[in-house]
């Protein structure tokens, strides 16, 4: 988005620069035309100019026209200078935007490289994890098989033990050899 925005700004500045160059060209042509008119008038002396007119008011009108032309020349020159300043500022701004655009493109390229590296690392870790998962599942299956075999063997051993032990050889419930030390025990509780 930043790159697109910067490119649009550069295009806008380029259009503005072209318009300002056209205005400078138009002002330059206008100044040249006005200077030619003054040059024609300046080639003749004041007395010749005075004699070419029928009366003094025509002469003064022509003088007034020359004064207006001179003011137009000054205005065109000032306008051209202002347009030139705007043009220079636009050029500086366009160059700055181009540099910003280059920086954005380089940043984008760097981020893309970093993203590619991260993606490759992720894929590598994912592959290693899948390989480890397969190994752990195999180990878990082996341990489960061993545990099942142990449980089966333990059940078999318990069932064999029941047949081997004679129920008559087990002493009966009641007072017997182990009851003597526990006959006279009293429990005393001390509260603090």
Short mmCIF file of C-alpha atoms in Angstrom, two decimals:
data_model
loop_
_atom_site.label_atom_id
_atom_site.label_comp_id
_atom_site.label_asym_id
_atom_site.label_seq_id
_atom_site.Cartn_x
_atom_site.Cartn_y
_atom_site.Cartn_z
CA UNK A 1 0.00 0.00 0.00
CA UNK A 2 2.84 2.38 0.87
CA UNK A 3 4.58 1.60 -2.41
CA UNK A 4 1.38 2.17 -4.40
CA UNK A 5 0.66 5.39 -2.51
CA UNK A 6 4.19 6.66 -3.11
CA UNK A 7 3.98 5.79 -6.82
CA UNK A 8 0.71 7.74 -7.10
CA UNK A 9 2.33 10.73 -5.38
CA UNK A 10 5.27 10.54 -7.79
CA UNK A 11 2.90 10.42 -10.77
CA UNK A 12 0.96 13.41 -9.39
CA UNK A 13 4.19 15.35 -8.91
CA UNK A 14 5.29 14.41 -12.42
CA UNK A 15 2.02 15.77 -13.84
CA UNK A 16 2.43 18.96 -11.80
CA UNK A 17 6.02 19.32 -13.01
CA UNK A 18 4.89 18.93 -16.65
CA UNK A 19 2.17 21.58 -16.15
CA UNK A 20 4.68 23.97 -14.57
CA UNK A 21 7.13 23.43 -17.41
CA UNK A 22 4.34 24.25 -19.88
CA UNK A 23 3.51 27.43 -17.94
CA UNK A 24 7.16 28.46 -17.94
CA UNK A 25 7.30 27.86 -21.72
CA UNK A 26 4.12 29.91 -22.25
CA UNK A 27 5.40 32.74 -20.05
CA UNK A 28 8.74 32.69 -21.85
CA UNK A 29 7.00 32.93 -25.24
CA UNK A 30 4.79 35.77 -23.94
CA UNK A 31 7.81 37.67 -22.59
CA UNK A 32 9.64 37.20 -25.93
CA UNK A 33 6.61 38.52 -27.82
CA UNK A 34 6.27 41.51 -25.50
CA UNK A 35 10.00 42.25 -25.72
CA UNK A 36 9.78 42.21 -29.53
CA UNK A 37 7.00 44.80 -29.36
CA UNK A 38 9.06 47.02 -27.06
CA UNK A 39 12.13 46.49 -29.24
CA UNK A 40 10.24 47.74 -32.30
CA UNK A 41 9.12 50.78 -30.37
CA UNK A 42 12.60 51.39 -28.91
CA UNK A 43 14.25 51.36 -32.37
CA UNK A 44 12.54 54.61 -33.23
CA UNK A 45 13.28 57.80 -31.38
CA UNK A 46 10.72 59.59 -29.27
CA UNK A 47 10.49 62.40 -31.80
CA UNK A 48 9.85 59.92 -34.64
CA UNK A 49 7.21 58.22 -32.53
CA UNK A 50 5.65 61.58 -31.70
CA UNK A 51 5.54 62.55 -35.37
CA UNK A 52 3.97 59.25 -36.48
CA UNK A 53 0.82 59.95 -34.47
CA UNK A 54 -1.78 62.49 -35.55
CA UNK A 55 -2.19 63.94 -32.14
CA UNK A 56 -0.64 63.89 -28.72
CA UNK A 57 -3.36 61.70 -27.17
CA UNK A 58 -2.54 58.82 -29.56
CA UNK A 59 1.10 59.19 -28.58
CA UNK A 60 0.19 59.05 -24.88
CA UNK A 61 -2.07 56.05 -25.50
CA UNK A 62 0.84 54.29 -27.17
CA UNK A 63 3.08 55.23 -24.24
CA UNK A 64 0.43 53.83 -21.91
CA UNK A 65 0.31 50.62 -23.96
CA UNK A 66 4.08 50.30 -23.71
CA UNK A 67 3.86 50.84 -19.96
CA UNK A 68 1.19 48.09 -19.77
CA UNK A 69 3.40 45.80 -21.86
CA UNK A 70 6.34 46.46 -19.53
CA UNK A 71 4.15 45.64 -16.52
CA UNK A 72 2.98 42.46 -18.24
CA UNK A 73 6.60 41.52 -18.84
CA UNK A 74 7.40 42.08 -15.14
CA UNK A 75 4.34 40.03 -14.11
CA UNK A 76 5.26 37.20 -16.48
CA UNK A 77 8.83 37.20 -15.20
CA UNK A 78 7.63 37.13 -11.57
CA UNK A 79 5.10 34.41 -12.40
CA UNK A 80 7.81 32.44 -14.20
CA UNK A 81 10.13 32.75 -11.18
CA UNK A 82 7.34 31.57 -8.86
CA UNK A 83 6.48 28.68 -11.16
CA UNK A 84 10.18 27.82 -11.34
CA UNK A 85 10.34 27.73 -7.51
CA UNK A 86 7.27 25.48 -7.42
CA UNK A 87 8.85 23.34 -10.10
CA UNK A 88 12.09 23.05 -8.11
CA UNK A 89 10.14 22.16 -4.97
CA UNK A 90 8.14 19.57 -6.92
CA UNK A 91 11.36 18.15 -8.32
CA UNK A 92 12.89 17.89 -4.84
CA UNK A 93 9.69 16.34 -3.52
CA UNK A 94 9.57 13.88 -6.43
CA UNK A 95 13.20 12.87 -5.84
CA UNK A 96 12.45 12.39 -2.13
CA UNK A 97 9.40 10.28 -2.99
CA UNK A 98 11.49 8.20 -5.42
CA UNK A 99 14.07 7.63 -2.67
CA UNK A 100 11.25 6.71 -0.27
CA UNK A 101 9.90 4.34 -2.88
CA UNK A 102 13.31 2.71 -3.33
CA UNK A 103 13.62 2.35 0.45
CA UNK A 104 10.14 0.82 0.64
CA UNK A 105 10.97 -1.60 -2.17
CA UNK A 106 14.25 -2.57 -0.48
CA UNK A 107 12.45 -2.98 2.85
CA UNK A 108 9.81 -5.12 1.17
CA UNK A 109 12.51 -7.24 -0.47
CA UNK A 110 14.30 -7.64 2.88
CA UNK A 111 11.06 -8.59 4.61
CA UNK A 112 10.30 -11.07 1.84
CA UNK A 113 13.74 -12.67 2.24
CA UNK A 114 13.22 -12.82 6.01
CA UNK A 115 9.78 -14.34 5.49
CA UNK A 116 11.24 -16.94 3.11
CA UNK A 117 13.96 -17.81 5.63
CA UNK A 118 11.38 -18.06 8.42
CA UNK A 119 9.14 -20.21 6.22
CA UNK A 120 12.05 -22.52 5.36
CA UNK A 121 12.99 -22.82 9.04
CA UNK A 122 9.36 -23.53 9.94
CA UNK A 123 9.15 -26.23 7.28
CA UNK A 124 12.44 -27.73 8.48
CA UNK A 125 11.24 -27.76 12.11
CA UNK A 126 7.88 -29.17 11.03
CA UNK A 127 9.63 -31.97 9.11
CA UNK A 128 11.88 -32.71 12.10
CA UNK A 129 8.87 -32.67 14.41
CA UNK A 130 6.98 -35.07 12.15
CA UNK A 131 10.02 -37.37 12.07
CA UNK A 132 10.31 -37.14 15.86
CA UNK A 133 6.57 -37.78 16.20
CA UNK A 134 6.88 -40.95 14.14
CA UNK A 135 9.83 -42.06 16.30
CA UNK A 136 7.99 -41.23 19.54
CA UNK A 137 4.86 -43.05 18.34
CA UNK A 138 6.99 -46.13 17.58
CA UNK A 139 8.65 -45.94 21.00
CA UNK A 140 5.25 -45.42 22.66
CA UNK A 141 3.81 -48.39 20.77
CA UNK A 142 6.78 -50.54 21.83
CA UNK A 143 6.39 -49.46 25.48
CA UNK A 144 2.63 -50.07 25.34
CA UNK A 145 3.27 -53.52 23.88
CA UNK A 146 5.75 -54.22 26.69
CA UNK A 147 3.24 -52.96 29.29
CA UNK A 148 0.47 -55.12 27.80
CA UNK A 149 2.79 -58.13 27.76
CA UNK A 150 3.77 -57.41 31.40
CA UNK A 151 0.09 -57.11 32.45
CA UNK A 152 -0.74 -60.34 30.63
CA UNK A 153 2.19 -62.11 32.24
CA UNK A 154 1.22 -60.71 35.68
CA UNK A 155 -2.36 -61.94 35.29
CA UNK A 156 -1.11 -65.34 34.23
CA UNK A 157 1.28 -65.42 37.22
CA UNK A 158 -1.54 -64.42 39.64
CA UNK A 159 -3.84 -67.12 38.30
CA UNK A 160 -1.08 -69.72 38.64
CA UNK A 161 -0.38 -68.47 42.17
CA UNK A 162 -4.00 -69.06 43.23
CA UNK A 163 -3.75 -72.68 42.25
CA UNK A 164 -0.39 -73.17 43.99
CA UNK A 165 -1.35 -71.70 47.38
CA UNK A 166 -3.23 -74.08 49.68
CA UNK A 167 -6.12 -72.31 51.46
CA UNK A 168 -5.83 -74.59 54.50
CA UNK A 169 -2.26 -73.48 55.25
CA UNK A 170 -3.39 -69.86 55.84
CA UNK A 171 -4.09 -69.20 59.62
CA UNK A 172 -7.66 -68.45 60.61
CA UNK A 173 -8.94 -65.02 61.55
CA UNK A 174 -8.79 -64.23 65.27
CA UNK A 175 -6.21 -64.15 68.08
CA UNK A 176 -2.98 -65.45 66.94
CA UNK A 177 0.74 -64.98 67.09
CA UNK A 178 0.73 -61.37 65.96
CA UNK A 179 -2.07 -60.18 68.24
CA UNK A 180 -0.05 -60.15 71.55
CA UNK A 181 1.88 -56.84 71.31
CA UNK A 182 -1.22 -54.97 70.17
CA UNK A 183 -3.74 -56.15 72.81
CA UNK A 184 -3.27 -53.43 75.50
CA UNK A 185 -2.69 -50.31 73.38
CA UNK A 186 -4.38 -47.12 74.44
CA UNK A 187 -4.56 -44.04 72.29
CA UNK A 188 -4.05 -40.79 74.16
CA UNK A 189 -4.61 -37.50 72.46
CA UNK A 190 -2.82 -34.43 73.81
CA UNK A 191 -4.08 -31.01 72.82
CA UNK A 192 -1.78 -28.04 73.00
#
